[in-house]
Amino acid sequence: MTNLPPPAEELRLLDTELWHLDARRAVLLRRRAWLIHTLQAASAPRGDRGAGSVPPSRPGRGVASARRPETSAPGVQNVLLILGGVLLTVAAVAFTLVGWGHMGIVGRSLVLGAVTVGTLGAPVALLRRGLASTAEATAGLGLALTVLDAYALHEVVFTGTGALTYTAAASALLAALWAAYGLGVGAWGRADTPGDRTDRTDEGDEGEERAVRKAARSVLRLPLPAATATAHLPLLLWALALGAGPHTLTAVLLVTAAAGAALALRATEVPVRTVAVVGSLGTGTVGALSAGWLSWSASGPGTAVRAAALLFLAAAIALVAARRVPKPDVAVGAALAAGLCAVAGAGGVVRASLPGVWTVPGYVACGVALLAAVRTPLPQSSRRGLVLASLAVQGLAVLCAVPLVAGTLLGPVTGLERPWSGVPRDFRAAVFRDVPWPPDAATVPLVLGVVAGVLAVAARRRQDRWPTAVGAMLLGWEALLVLPGVLALPYGAGLVAQGAVAVAALGCAERARRAAGGTSPLMLTAMVLALVTSVVLALVSLASEPVTIGVLGATTLVFGAVAVRPGFGPFAAPAALVHATALACAIGAAAGWQAQHTALLVLVVPAVAALVAARPAGSSTTAAVEGAGAAAGLLALALAATDPPMLALVLSLCGLVAAGTALRPDRRPAAHVAAGLLLLATWVRWAAWDVTTPEAYTLPVTVPALVVGFLRRRRDPGLSSWPAYGAGLAVTAVPSLLVMWGDPHWLRPLLLGTAALAVTLAGARNRLQAPLVLGGTVLALVTLHELAPYAAQVVGALPRWAPPALAGLVLLALGATYEQRLRDARRVREVFGRLD
């Protein structure tokens, strides 16, 4: 209590607090009166016209009278006041610009001066009467008149003054006058009369009316924000008037932004603070961008230092604002901007002092140095913003390395078009054969390595460190991957370096597995990087035949050895099989074999995969190995597709591999695949031999197969009809169908249809799925084959509109009985499901 304000200031503070209390009391009294009126209207009878009742509405207008108004009374009032102020301002502008020349100097001075003084003085009386909105509109008109006065003075008195100079002086003067006017009118408007002070405790209608009038009194909200906005102009306009250079203009913008930030931090009125914040952000952003452009376009160290000084000024302004702003999120954003400005300034000096290839490393060094802010006594929000700025700089530097990394990964793919075209002069030529070398790529490994080191250090200090560790590993791998191309190593040395990167990735995966005690994200990342490196290495090795065979053999052995390690089987075993498949193709091509003969060599991979999968191992490893073997088998089939005899042989061998897999208790379903492959091999062989009567070969197989199936069902009544009769029936039915489509005679369709009918009836009688489905399908296809010519003739004879009309009738019929159709279909499905 020792620091009491002066009596006048204390009296002003007390009056302000009492005014707030009166305003709140007025609002509550108006709400109370409305509630009383609503309750009386709801409780009074409709015919009662006594006191407190609501008069009945007129006929036909009850609904309309109950509707709420679409706009409120204050809204209508504000619209009218704003519209009136705008119209008066337009009239004043028209008078000043058009009718000014019809009056003498005395008349013009008297008219504008009297109108301006009267307009600016009216809000005082309006505020004392509680007409705050009208006072705001009048004050806005007065501020517009002051601008017109300034224009008129320039046109009459200061005609020789430059436009920019006069505008700068006028804006400064107007900002000061508007600020003084807003503060003065507010103080006068808050002053109470002696009669008001003695009647504060009245509770009647007069007391309520007085409370409402006091609540309407308010400080004018327009002059101070207008003054704040105008105050951002004088310095910039003066600098433009003096012909200042870009560095001076940038400094002026930053100084203006600093003044706006200081005002925003100290102002208590929300409108003033809002305008100050917007102005400070606008001028500060333009100033920082201008300083950044000056730094980037600096032609020498001296110019870069001047631009860096401006950027450091912007950083200081943002950092001071970050320390004073009460909101943590805003403080983090300000500190982030400060860090970026500081890095841009220091990096610009480095860029101007060193060759262009060191530009990105210079900025990265400045960004890493920014991490030293973690050890400073700055607030937590400021330190967090500076750390984010450092990470943003490092992220942008990593993006600059994308062209080189992408070229290293995708460039070797072009070697597939021209394999074994010759040993290139160096490793860079082998990788970037048809891809341009990125500019300033010599320092990319250094940048990637530095950022990877920063992430590695950060990973050791964080609890949830695996995402950061994964990022460090990825960037370190990229640095090692592009290093042979950057150094332009000899071709052989580059291959050895790439192989070392793959082996190092496998070592990191093993270390991560031991550290985590099992599979971990870090191990998976290292394993994927090793696989990608091996693929790139294999593609680069396509330049030379012996190198290709050697590299593929080495990668097959390495991944095969790694596959026996715990946890590596699901990844390394399929990789070894894929490389072995590529090795088989390379050996066949080197030996001069045709593609169908190479397919036999590729079939070794599915056989090995079947043997490896038979060993006791995890389900994931088994599935991955079998999937790789199946892919190799499909490749072999694709290679032999152009030679039917060889295709039949390949199909037979694949069927044998599938049959061997079916010997395992957990892979019994593979027997169906084996049977299908062997059957398909038989058909392909018949097609290669131009067999026109396949029944001579199929019936000797079908009859024993059906007998065996019958005996199996007698021994095991629960056996399904598909394994018992399906294969035996398909052996004859499918080849006969294929030959029937090209047979112009009637005997085969007749015999095949009769047999299909017999099989269908037998399946229906014994309730067996396989004979019923296969026999019915064959019978339907035979019928379609026989009726196809007649159907074609009928369709040709019908008019064009008949098929759509028929389709429409069918749809209508189906729609009319939709529910019954669904019920019938459900019943058929249940009956079919009960078949064996």
mmCIF file of N, CA and C in Angstrom, residues 646-714:
data_model
loop_
_atom_site.group_PDB
_atom_site.id
_atom_site.type_symbol
_atom_site.label_atom_id
_atom_site.label_comp_id
_atom_site.label_asym_id
_atom_site.label_seq_id
_atom_site.Cartn_x
_atom_site.Cartn_y
_atom_site.Cartn_z
ATOM 1 N N MET A 646 8.141 -77.611 -73.957
ATOM 2 C CA MET A 646 8.897 -77.247 -72.764
ATOM 3 C C MET A 646 7.967 -76.744 -71.654
ATOM 4 N N LEU A 647 6.891 -76.075 -72.059
ATOM 5 C CA LEU A 647 5.920 -75.630 -71.057
ATOM 6 C C LEU A 647 5.287 -76.819 -70.356
ATOM 7 N N ALA A 648 4.972 -77.874 -71.115
ATOM 8 C CA ALA A 648 4.415 -79.064 -70.478
ATOM 9 C C ALA A 648 5.405 -79.677 -69.497
ATOM 10 N N LEU A 649 6.678 -79.695 -69.867
ATOM 11 C CA LEU A 649 7.692 -80.227 -68.961
ATOM 12 C C LEU A 649 7.804 -79.376 -67.698
ATOM 13 N N VAL A 650 7.809 -78.079 -67.872
ATOM 14 C CA VAL A 650 7.905 -77.187 -66.703
ATOM 15 C C VAL A 650 6.691 -77.354 -65.796
ATOM 16 N N LEU A 651 5.516 -77.485 -66.411
ATOM 17 C CA LEU A 651 4.315 -77.708 -65.612
ATOM 18 C C LEU A 651 4.410 -79.026 -64.840
ATOM 19 N N SER A 652 4.931 -80.031 -65.461
ATOM 20 C CA SER A 652 5.078 -81.320 -64.782
ATOM 21 C C SER A 652 6.036 -81.211 -63.598
ATOM 22 N N LEU A 653 7.150 -80.523 -63.805
ATOM 23 C CA LEU A 653 8.116 -80.364 -62.709
ATOM 24 C C LEU A 653 7.533 -79.531 -61.578
ATOM 25 N N CYS A 654 6.795 -78.497 -61.935
ATOM 26 C CA CYS A 654 6.133 -77.707 -60.883
ATOM 27 C C CYS A 654 5.114 -78.558 -60.128
ATOM 28 N N GLY A 655 4.407 -79.414 -60.858
ATOM 29 C CA GLY A 655 3.471 -80.303 -60.182
ATOM 30 C C GLY A 655 4.176 -81.259 -59.250
ATOM 31 N N LEU A 656 5.351 -81.762 -59.636
ATOM 32 C CA LEU A 656 6.103 -82.636 -58.752
ATOM 33 C C LEU A 656 6.548 -81.905 -57.488
ATOM 34 N N VAL A 657 6.978 -80.631 -57.637
ATOM 35 C CA VAL A 657 7.368 -79.851 -56.453
ATOM 36 C C VAL A 657 6.168 -79.644 -55.528
ATOM 37 N N ALA A 658 5.014 -79.344 -56.127
ATOM 38 C CA ALA A 658 3.809 -79.164 -55.307
ATOM 39 C C ALA A 658 3.407 -80.477 -54.650
ATOM 40 N N ALA A 659 3.559 -81.596 -55.360
ATOM 41 C CA ALA A 659 3.238 -82.888 -54.762
ATOM 42 C C ALA A 659 4.171 -83.208 -53.598
ATOM 43 N N GLY A 660 5.446 -82.876 -53.748
ATOM 44 C CA GLY A 660 6.359 -83.072 -52.625
ATOM 45 C C GLY A 660 5.995 -82.200 -51.431
ATOM 46 N N THR A 661 5.542 -80.989 -51.705
ATOM 47 C CA THR A 661 5.106 -80.124 -50.605
ATOM 48 C C THR A 661 3.869 -80.691 -49.918
ATOM 49 N N ALA A 662 2.991 -81.338 -50.692
ATOM 50 C CA ALA A 662 1.765 -81.895 -50.123
ATOM 51 C C ALA A 662 2.034 -83.066 -49.207
ATOM 52 N N LEU A 663 3.230 -83.636 -49.211
ATOM 53 C CA LEU A 663 3.548 -84.722 -48.294
ATOM 54 C C LEU A 663 3.609 -84.256 -46.850
ATOM 55 N N ARG A 664 3.800 -82.995 -46.638
ATOM 56 C CA ARG A 664 3.818 -82.460 -45.267
ATOM 57 C C ARG A 664 2.398 -82.413 -44.724
ATOM 58 N N PRO A 665 2.211 -82.771 -43.463
ATOM 59 C CA PRO A 665 0.845 -82.798 -42.912
ATOM 60 C C PRO A 665 0.152 -81.442 -42.943
ATOM 61 N N ASP A 666 0.911 -80.358 -42.801
ATOM 62 C CA ASP A 666 0.284 -79.040 -42.771
ATOM 63 C C ASP A 666 0.104 -78.437 -44.154
ATOM 64 N N ARG A 667 0.482 -79.167 -45.213
ATOM 65 C CA ARG A 667 0.347 -78.652 -46.571
ATOM 66 C C ARG A 667 -0.403 -79.640 -47.468
ATOM 67 N N ARG A 668 -1.372 -80.347 -46.910
ATOM 68 C CA ARG A 668 -2.154 -81.279 -47.706
ATOM 69 C C ARG A 668 -2.896 -80.602 -48.860
ATOM 70 N N PRO A 669 -3.420 -79.389 -48.686
ATOM 71 C CA PRO A 669 -4.111 -78.757 -49.831
ATOM 72 C C PRO A 669 -3.237 -78.556 -51.051
ATOM 73 N N ALA A 670 -1.908 -78.609 -50.892
ATOM 74 C CA ALA A 670 -1.041 -78.467 -52.069
ATOM 75 C C ALA A 670 -1.230 -79.605 -53.050
ATOM 76 N N ALA A 671 -1.844 -80.723 -52.612
ATOM 77 C CA ALA A 671 -2.095 -81.830 -53.527
ATOM 78 C C ALA A 671 -3.030 -81.414 -54.652
ATOM 79 N N HIS A 672 -3.993 -80.556 -54.346
ATOM 80 C CA HIS A 672 -4.896 -80.072 -55.397
ATOM 81 C C HIS A 672 -4.126 -79.258 -56.433
ATOM 82 N N VAL A 673 -3.195 -78.441 -55.967
ATOM 83 C CA VAL A 673 -2.369 -77.663 -56.898
ATOM 84 C C VAL A 673 -1.516 -78.594 -57.755
ATOM 85 N N ALA A 674 -0.964 -79.617 -57.121
ATOM 86 C CA ALA A 674 -0.148 -80.566 -57.878
ATOM 87 C C ALA A 674 -0.976 -81.281 -58.936
ATOM 88 N N ALA A 675 -2.167 -81.731 -58.565
ATOM 89 C CA ALA A 675 -3.021 -82.398 -59.534
ATOM 90 C C ALA A 675 -3.391 -81.479 -60.685
ATOM 91 N N GLY A 676 -3.703 -80.231 -60.385
ATOM 92 C CA GLY A 676 -4.032 -79.280 -61.437
ATOM 93 C C GLY A 676 -2.875 -79.021 -62.364
ATOM 94 N N LEU A 677 -1.661 -78.879 -61.813
ATOM 95 C CA LEU A 677 -0.495 -78.634 -62.655
ATOM 96 C C LEU A 677 -0.188 -79.844 -63.541
ATOM 97 N N LEU A 678 -0.273 -81.036 -62.968
ATOM 98 C CA LEU A 678 -0.004 -82.224 -63.780
ATOM 99 C C LEU A 678 -1.065 -82.399 -64.866
ATOM 100 N N LEU A 679 -2.308 -82.119 -64.509
ATOM 101 C CA LEU A 679 -3.369 -82.209 -65.511
ATOM 102 C C LEU A 679 -3.169 -81.181 -66.621
ATOM 103 N N LEU A 680 -2.812 -79.983 -66.237
ATOM 104 C CA LEU A 680 -2.565 -78.941 -67.228
ATOM 105 C C LEU A 680 -1.363 -79.293 -68.095
ATOM 106 N N ALA A 681 -0.351 -79.909 -67.496
ATOM 107 C CA ALA A 681 0.804 -80.348 -68.285
ATOM 108 C C ALA A 681 0.392 -81.384 -69.325
ATOM 109 N N THR A 682 -0.511 -82.281 -68.940
ATOM 110 C CA THR A 682 -0.997 -83.295 -69.887
ATOM 111 C C THR A 682 -1.726 -82.650 -71.058
ATOM 112 N N TRP A 683 -2.564 -81.690 -70.766
ATOM 113 C CA TRP A 683 -3.312 -81.015 -71.832
ATOM 114 C C TRP A 683 -2.389 -80.249 -72.769
ATOM 115 N N VAL A 684 -1.415 -79.559 -72.181
ATOM 116 C CA VAL A 684 -0.467 -78.814 -73.022
ATOM 117 C C VAL A 684 0.313 -79.779 -73.919
ATOM 118 N N ARG A 685 0.683 -80.937 -73.363
ATOM 119 C CA ARG A 685 1.408 -81.921 -74.186
ATOM 120 C C ARG A 685 0.534 -82.426 -75.326
ATOM 121 N N TRP A 686 -0.734 -82.688 -75.063
ATOM 122 C CA TRP A 686 -1.630 -83.109 -76.134
ATOM 123 C C TRP A 686 -1.770 -82.034 -77.208
ATOM 124 N N ALA A 687 -1.851 -80.772 -76.757
ATOM 125 C CA ALA A 687 -1.938 -79.690 -77.734
ATOM 126 C C ALA A 687 -0.674 -79.603 -78.569
ATOM 127 N N ALA A 688 0.465 -79.854 -77.935
ATOM 128 C CA ALA A 688 1.716 -79.833 -78.691
ATOM 129 C C ALA A 688 1.798 -80.978 -79.683
ATOM 130 N N TRP A 689 1.179 -82.094 -79.362
ATOM 131 C CA TRP A 689 1.185 -83.240 -80.265
ATOM 132 C C TRP A 689 0.050 -83.190 -81.287
ATOM 133 N N ASP A 690 -0.752 -82.149 -81.273
ATOM 134 C CA ASP A 690 -1.898 -81.997 -82.176
ATOM 135 C C ASP A 690 -2.875 -83.169 -82.044
ATOM 136 N N VAL A 691 -3.161 -83.546 -80.825
ATOM 137 C CA VAL A 691 -4.095 -84.633 -80.556
ATOM 138 C C VAL A 691 -5.511 -84.136 -80.818
ATOM 139 N N THR A 692 -6.254 -84.800 -81.725
ATOM 140 C CA THR A 692 -7.628 -84.411 -82.027
ATOM 141 C C THR A 692 -8.647 -85.304 -81.340
ATOM 142 N N THR A 693 -8.203 -86.399 -80.762
ATOM 143 C CA THR A 693 -9.110 -87.288 -80.030
ATOM 144 C C THR A 693 -8.531 -87.505 -78.635
ATOM 145 N N PRO A 694 -8.694 -86.522 -77.757
ATOM 146 C CA PRO A 694 -8.089 -86.663 -76.426
ATOM 147 C C PRO A 694 -8.745 -87.740 -75.582
ATOM 148 N N GLU A 695 -9.969 -88.146 -75.958
ATOM 149 C CA GLU A 695 -10.646 -89.141 -75.127
ATOM 150 C C GLU A 695 -9.879 -90.466 -75.092
ATOM 151 N N ALA A 696 -9.127 -90.737 -76.162
ATOM 152 C CA ALA A 696 -8.348 -91.979 -76.168
ATOM 153 C C ALA A 696 -7.303 -91.992 -75.068
ATOM 154 N N TYR A 697 -6.881 -90.778 -74.644
ATOM 155 C CA TYR A 697 -5.871 -90.694 -73.592
ATOM 156 C C TYR A 697 -6.479 -90.403 -72.222
ATOM 157 N N THR A 698 -7.622 -89.784 -72.236
ATOM 158 C CA THR A 698 -8.186 -89.370 -70.951
ATOM 159 C C THR A 698 -9.070 -90.444 -70.316
ATOM 160 N N LEU A 699 -9.801 -91.182 -71.150
ATOM 161 C CA LEU A 699 -10.690 -92.187 -70.573
ATOM 162 C C LEU A 699 -9.924 -93.281 -69.809
ATOM 163 N N PRO A 700 -8.769 -93.736 -70.296
ATOM 164 C CA PRO A 700 -8.021 -94.702 -69.487
ATOM 165 C C PRO A 700 -7.587 -94.162 -68.129
ATOM 166 N N VAL A 701 -7.541 -92.843 -68.006
ATOM 167 C CA VAL A 701 -7.211 -92.253 -66.711
ATOM 168 C C VAL A 701 -8.472 -91.991 -65.897
ATOM 169 N N THR A 702 -9.536 -91.585 -66.569
ATOM 170 C CA THR A 702 -10.763 -91.220 -65.862
ATOM 171 C C THR A 702 -11.400 -92.434 -65.182
ATOM 172 N N VAL A 703 -11.479 -93.544 -65.903
ATOM 173 C CA VAL A 703 -12.162 -94.720 -65.342
ATOM 174 C C VAL A 703 -11.460 -95.229 -64.088
ATOM 175 N N PRO A 704 -10.132 -95.445 -64.084
ATOM 176 C CA PRO A 704 -9.495 -95.879 -62.822
ATOM 177 C C PRO A 704 -9.616 -94.825 -61.717
ATOM 178 N N ALA A 705 -9.572 -93.541 -62.102
ATOM 179 C CA ALA A 705 -9.684 -92.501 -61.084
ATOM 180 C C ALA A 705 -11.053 -92.533 -60.415
ATOM 181 N N LEU A 706 -12.092 -92.739 -61.215
ATOM 182 C CA LEU A 706 -13.428 -92.813 -60.629
ATOM 183 C C LEU A 706 -13.583 -94.062 -59.761
ATOM 184 N N VAL A 707 -12.982 -95.169 -60.180
ATOM 185 C CA VAL A 707 -13.046 -96.387 -59.365
ATOM 186 C C VAL A 707 -12.333 -96.191 -58.037
ATOM 187 N N VAL A 708 -11.167 -95.555 -58.094
ATOM 188 C CA VAL A 708 -10.432 -95.284 -56.854
ATOM 189 C C VAL A 708 -11.227 -94.345 -55.951
ATOM 190 N N GLY A 709 -11.845 -93.360 -56.550
ATOM 191 C CA GLY A 709 -12.657 -92.454 -55.744
ATOM 192 C C GLY A 709 -13.845 -93.156 -55.121
ATOM 193 N N PHE A 710 -14.454 -94.072 -55.864
ATOM 194 C CA PHE A 710 -15.595 -94.814 -55.311
ATOM 195 C C PHE A 710 -15.155 -95.671 -54.127
ATOM 196 N N LEU A 711 -14.009 -96.319 -54.275
ATOM 197 C CA LEU A 711 -13.509 -97.141 -53.179
ATOM 198 C C LEU A 711 -13.142 -96.289 -51.961
ATOM 199 N N ARG A 712 -12.583 -95.142 -52.194
ATOM 200 C CA ARG A 712 -12.233 -94.258 -51.066
ATOM 201 C C ARG A 712 -13.479 -93.792 -50.328
ATOM 202 N N ARG A 713 -14.547 -93.485 -51.052
ATOM 203 C CA ARG A 713 -15.770 -93.052 -50.374
ATOM 204 C C ARG A 713 -16.425 -94.208 -49.619
ATOM 205 N N ARG A 714 -16.277 -95.427 -50.126
ATOM 206 C CA ARG A 714 -16.820 -96.554 -49.371
ATOM 207 C C ARG A 714 -16.037 -96.762 -48.079
#
